[in-house]
Short mmCIF file of C-alpha atoms in Angstrom, two decimals:
data_model
loop_
_atom_site.label_atom_id
_atom_site.label_comp_id
_atom_site.label_asym_id
_atom_site.label_seq_id
_atom_site.Cartn_x
_atom_site.Cartn_y
_atom_site.Cartn_z
CA MET A 1 0.00 0.00 0.00
CA THR A 2 1.50 3.34 -1.05
CA ARG A 3 0.65 6.75 0.30
CA ARG A 4 0.74 8.25 -3.21
CA HIS A 5 -2.02 5.98 -4.51
CA VAL A 6 -4.22 6.50 -1.46
CA THR A 7 -3.75 10.27 -1.58
CA ALA A 8 -4.61 10.40 -5.29
CA LEU A 9 -7.77 8.34 -4.73
CA ALA A 10 -8.78 10.49 -1.75
CA ARG A 11 -8.34 13.69 -3.76
CA GLY A 12 -10.31 12.27 -6.67
CA THR A 13 -13.14 11.19 -4.36
CA PHE A 14 -13.18 14.58 -2.65
CA ARG A 15 -13.41 16.45 -5.98
CA GLU A 16 -16.10 14.11 -7.24
CA THR A 17 -18.13 14.36 -4.05
CA VAL A 18 -17.93 18.12 -3.85
CA ARG A 19 -19.26 18.31 -7.40
CA ASP A 20 -22.10 15.96 -6.49
CA ARG A 21 -25.49 17.67 -6.43
CA VAL A 22 -26.30 16.00 -3.14
CA PHE A 23 -23.52 17.92 -1.44
CA TYR A 24 -24.86 21.26 -2.64
CA LEU A 25 -28.47 20.38 -1.80
CA VAL A 26 -27.54 19.36 1.71
CA ALA A 27 -25.30 22.40 2.15
CA VAL A 28 -28.14 24.70 1.13
CA PHE A 29 -30.53 22.81 3.39
CA GLY A 30 -28.09 23.14 6.27
CA PHE A 31 -27.79 26.86 5.71
CA LEU A 32 -31.57 27.19 5.72
CA MET A 33 -31.91 25.17 8.93
CA LEU A 34 -29.26 27.18 10.72
CA ALA A 35 -30.74 30.41 9.42
CA SER A 36 -34.17 29.36 10.64
CA THR A 37 -32.95 29.47 14.23
CA THR A 38 -32.73 33.24 13.93
CA VAL A 39 -36.45 33.17 13.20
CA LEU A 40 -37.29 30.82 16.07
CA SER A 41 -35.13 32.44 18.71
CA PRO A 42 -37.23 35.62 19.14
CA LEU A 43 -40.17 33.36 20.01
CA THR A 44 -38.31 31.99 23.05
CA ILE A 45 -37.25 35.01 25.06
CA GLY A 46 -34.41 34.11 27.45
CA ALA A 47 -33.59 30.78 25.77
CA GLN A 48 -32.35 31.97 22.40
CA GLY A 49 -28.88 30.56 22.93
CA LYS A 50 -30.12 27.06 23.75
CA ILE A 51 -32.51 27.03 20.80
CA VAL A 52 -29.76 28.05 18.40
CA SER A 53 -27.35 25.51 19.92
CA ASP A 54 -29.83 22.62 19.91
CA VAL A 55 -30.99 23.16 16.36
CA GLY A 56 -27.52 23.92 15.03
CA LEU A 57 -25.78 20.86 16.51
CA ALA A 58 -28.64 18.52 15.60
CA SER A 59 -28.59 19.89 12.03
CA MET A 60 -24.88 19.16 11.70
CA VAL A 61 -25.31 15.53 12.68
CA LEU A 62 -28.38 15.00 10.49
CA LEU A 63 -26.91 16.64 7.40
CA GLY A 64 -23.55 14.95 7.83
CA LEU A 65 -25.35 11.63 8.10
CA LEU A 66 -27.32 12.32 4.91
CA VAL A 67 -24.14 13.13 2.98
CA VAL A 68 -22.38 10.02 4.24
CA VAL A 69 -25.31 7.70 3.55
CA PHE A 70 -26.49 9.00 0.18
CA VAL A 71 -23.04 9.60 -1.29
CA GLY A 72 -21.19 6.72 0.37
CA SER A 73 -23.78 3.98 -0.26
CA GLY A 74 -23.50 4.30 -4.05
CA MET A 75 -19.82 5.22 -4.25
CA VAL A 76 -18.48 1.79 -5.19
CA ARG A 77 -21.54 0.79 -7.26
CA LYS A 78 -21.30 3.95 -9.36
CA GLU A 79 -17.75 3.10 -10.43
CA LEU A 80 -18.72 -0.52 -11.01
CA ASP A 81 -21.51 0.55 -13.36
CA LYS A 82 -19.26 3.01 -15.20
CA GLY A 83 -16.47 0.45 -15.41
CA THR A 84 -13.96 2.95 -14.03
CA ILE A 85 -13.16 0.70 -11.09
CA THR A 86 -11.60 -1.92 -13.34
CA THR A 87 -9.47 0.79 -14.96
CA ILE A 88 -8.26 1.95 -11.56
CA LEU A 89 -7.59 -1.57 -10.27
CA SER A 90 -5.81 -2.57 -13.48
CA LYS A 91 -3.07 -0.15 -12.40
CA PRO A 92 -0.78 -1.03 -9.47
CA VAL A 93 -3.51 -0.10 -7.00
CA GLY A 94 -4.71 -2.66 -4.48
CA ARG A 95 -8.33 -3.06 -3.49
CA ARG A 96 -7.57 -2.05 0.09
CA GLU A 97 -5.84 1.08 -1.18
CA TYR A 98 -8.92 1.83 -3.27
CA LEU A 99 -11.27 1.53 -0.29
CA LEU A 100 -8.98 3.52 2.01
CA GLY A 101 -8.72 6.30 -0.59
CA LYS A 102 -12.50 6.38 -0.97
CA TYR A 103 -12.97 6.47 2.80
CA LEU A 104 -10.47 9.32 3.27
CA GLY A 105 -11.96 11.30 0.39
CA LEU A 106 -15.48 11.05 1.79
CA SER A 107 -14.20 11.85 5.30
CA LEU A 108 -12.45 14.94 3.94
CA THR A 109 -15.68 16.07 2.28
CA MET A 110 -17.53 15.61 5.55
CA ALA A 111 -14.81 17.47 7.52
CA VAL A 112 -14.96 20.46 5.16
CA MET A 113 -18.74 20.49 5.37
CA LEU A 114 -18.71 20.35 9.18
CA ALA A 115 -16.04 23.06 9.32
CA VAL A 116 -18.14 25.41 7.16
CA MET A 117 -21.26 24.68 9.19
CA GLY A 118 -19.28 25.07 12.42
CA VAL A 119 -18.12 28.55 11.43
CA MET A 120 -21.69 29.49 10.51
CA PHE A 121 -22.89 28.05 13.81
CA LEU A 122 -20.38 30.01 15.90
CA LEU A 123 -21.22 33.23 14.03
CA MET A 124 -24.87 32.68 14.83
CA LEU A 125 -24.02 32.11 18.50
CA LEU A 126 -22.22 35.45 18.54
CA MET A 127 -25.58 37.03 17.73
CA SER A 128 -27.24 35.26 20.70
CA PRO A 129 -26.35 37.02 23.98
CA GLY A 130 -24.36 34.76 26.33
CA ALA A 131 -24.47 31.71 24.05
CA PHE A 132 -21.03 31.81 22.44
CA SER A 133 -18.43 29.44 23.92
CA LEU A 134 -15.43 27.57 22.57
CA ARG A 135 -16.65 24.43 24.36
CA PHE A 136 -18.73 23.81 21.26
CA VAL A 137 -15.52 22.92 19.44
CA SER A 138 -15.40 19.66 21.44
CA ALA A 139 -18.92 18.88 20.21
CA PHE A 140 -17.84 19.55 16.61
CA TYR A 141 -14.83 17.27 16.98
CA LEU A 142 -16.80 14.39 18.50
CA THR A 143 -19.48 14.80 15.84
CA PHE A 144 -16.75 14.42 13.23
CA LEU A 145 -15.54 11.23 14.96
CA GLU A 146 -19.08 9.85 15.07
CA LEU A 147 -19.60 10.49 11.36
CA SER A 148 -16.16 9.04 10.62
CA VAL A 149 -17.32 5.77 12.18
CA ILE A 150 -20.56 5.93 10.16
CA THR A 151 -18.51 6.57 7.01
CA ALA A 152 -16.56 3.37 7.69
CA VAL A 153 -19.88 1.57 8.19
CA VAL A 154 -21.24 2.72 4.82
CA VAL A 155 -17.97 1.80 3.09
CA PHE A 156 -18.24 -1.69 4.55
CA PHE A 157 -21.84 -2.19 3.40
CA SER A 158 -21.11 -0.68 -0.04
CA THR A 159 -18.67 -3.53 -0.69
CA CYS A 160 -21.18 -6.32 -0.15
CA VAL A 161 -24.76 -5.13 -0.78
CA SER A 162 -26.68 -2.85 -3.13
CA PRO A 163 -26.68 0.95 -2.59
CA VAL A 164 -30.25 0.87 -1.25
CA LEU A 165 -29.47 -1.84 1.29
CA ALA A 166 -26.21 -0.13 2.20
CA ALA A 167 -28.12 3.08 2.97
CA VAL A 168 -30.79 1.24 4.99
CA PHE A 169 -28.27 -0.83 6.97
CA THR A 170 -26.12 2.23 7.70
CA LEU A 171 -29.11 4.20 8.97
CA GLY A 172 -30.02 1.16 11.08
CA VAL A 173 -26.53 1.07 12.62
CA PHE A 174 -26.78 4.80 13.35
CA VAL A 175 -30.05 4.36 15.22
CA ALA A 176 -28.96 1.16 16.99
CA GLY A 177 -25.60 2.73 17.87
CA HIS A 178 -27.37 5.45 19.81
CA LEU A 179 -29.67 2.94 21.52
CA SER A 180 -27.15 0.14 22.17
CA GLN A 181 -26.59 1.12 25.81
CA SER A 182 -30.34 1.28 26.43
CA ILE A 183 -30.83 -2.06 24.69
CA ARG A 184 -28.25 -3.73 26.95
CA ASP A 185 -29.70 -2.13 30.09
CA PHE A 186 -33.19 -3.24 29.09
CA GLY A 187 -31.97 -6.79 28.41
CA ASN A 188 -30.21 -6.99 31.76
CA LEU A 189 -33.41 -6.00 33.54
CA GLN A 190 -35.31 -8.91 32.04
CA GLN A 191 -35.68 -12.22 33.81
CA SER A 192 -34.70 -14.15 30.68
CA ALA A 193 -31.04 -15.10 30.34
CA PHE A 194 -31.53 -15.40 26.57
CA THR A 195 -32.76 -11.80 26.30
CA GLY A 196 -29.87 -10.60 28.40
CA THR A 197 -27.36 -12.47 26.24
CA VAL A 198 -28.85 -11.21 22.98
CA SER A 199 -28.89 -7.60 24.19
CA THR A 200 -25.26 -7.90 25.32
CA VAL A 201 -24.22 -9.34 21.94
CA VAL A 202 -26.02 -6.51 20.13
CA TYR A 203 -24.26 -4.01 22.38
CA TYR A 204 -20.81 -5.31 21.49
CA LEU A 205 -21.55 -5.77 17.78
CA MET A 206 -22.62 -2.15 17.39
CA PRO A 207 -20.46 0.93 17.89
CA ASN A 208 -21.78 2.85 20.91
CA LEU A 209 -22.35 6.21 19.26
CA GLU A 210 -23.50 7.81 22.50
CA VAL A 211 -19.79 7.99 23.39
CA PHE A 212 -19.54 10.85 20.88
CA ASN A 213 -22.74 12.58 21.92
CA VAL A 214 -21.82 15.50 24.17
CA ARG A 215 -24.15 17.90 22.45
CA GLY A 216 -26.63 18.05 25.33
CA ALA A 217 -23.83 18.65 27.82
CA VAL A 218 -22.25 21.56 25.97
CA VAL A 219 -25.62 23.18 25.31
CA HIS A 220 -26.28 23.22 29.08
CA GLY A 221 -22.79 24.50 29.84
CA ASP A 222 -21.33 21.28 31.25
CA PRO A 223 -17.59 20.76 30.60
CA VAL A 224 -16.30 17.88 28.47
CA SER A 225 -13.15 16.39 30.00
CA ALA A 226 -9.96 15.83 28.01
CA ALA A 227 -9.96 12.20 29.21
CA HIS A 228 -13.37 11.61 27.65
CA ILE A 229 -12.25 13.17 24.34
CA LEU A 230 -9.12 11.01 24.34
CA LEU A 231 -11.01 7.78 25.08
CA ALA A 232 -13.66 8.64 22.47
CA THR A 233 -10.88 9.23 19.93
CA LEU A 234 -9.30 5.85 20.64
CA TYR A 235 -12.72 4.17 20.54
CA GLY A 236 -13.57 5.77 17.18
CA VAL A 237 -10.17 4.97 15.63
CA CYS A 238 -10.47 1.32 16.68
CA TRP A 239 -13.94 0.99 15.12
CA VAL A 240 -12.84 2.70 11.90
CA ALA A 241 -9.78 0.42 11.63
CA LEU A 242 -11.86 -2.69 12.29
CA LEU A 243 -14.52 -1.76 9.74
CA LEU A 244 -11.96 -0.90 7.06
CA LEU A 245 -10.16 -4.19 7.64
CA LEU A 246 -13.45 -6.06 7.26
CA SER A 247 -14.28 -4.02 4.16
CA GLY A 248 -10.92 -4.91 2.61
CA ALA A 249 -11.40 -8.59 3.40
CA VAL A 250 -14.84 -8.65 1.76
CA PHE A 251 -13.88 -6.50 -1.24
CA SER A 252 -10.75 -8.52 -1.98
CA ARG A 253 -12.93 -11.60 -2.57
CA ARG A 254 -15.53 -9.84 -4.68
CA GLU A 255 -15.65 -10.61 -8.39
CA LEU A 256 -15.52 -7.45 -10.49
CA ARG A 257 -16.78 -7.13 -14.03
CA GLY A 258 -15.76 -4.31 -16.33
#
């Protein structure tokens, strides 16, 4: 695996994704949602800052998820249909390099999108008395980690199922990832050992995305410790590495037709 090949694939994916209409549609939608908070805030005298923060952070996660799912789920299939993937892989480029380049390109797109929305978000907070705080940067960073894990999930599913199923399965993992702790707690409260075992298995098979969710805490002014950010980073990196390894293993065995 060479850095030059991976970098070239990541740049190509980034350019292609930025040109994708979905990116612009979601970016415009994000701008409208963030802008709408300026309309809602006058209706909630004394809580403008929390309204802007809640809507803004939730919009970032939702829009980032839409970009990852709708662009990432068809990424491999699109090149299969065009036949460009066989051209790329006919060169000295391995399949794992190809997937890693695609993953990094989509992650870069998402990072740029979150950065733009983050700047817009902070500017809007400056217009809300008492709402601006740099603690929101930790929420941005952990949101990026969460979406990085989801990007690895959609890359994995895109190697083995159709784009529609990849999108559905990825959305399912996103929902289950936020509920995995509750599912395990519910299972442990049941009298059935089988239910408890199943809920525990589900918990460990799914990434616990609540690890990255500090949005409620920062909105209410609670600090996010450096230890939590470090552990969340390690947790996210481990899940991304595992999912990319699995993706490479599946994709290396897949038969490709030009």
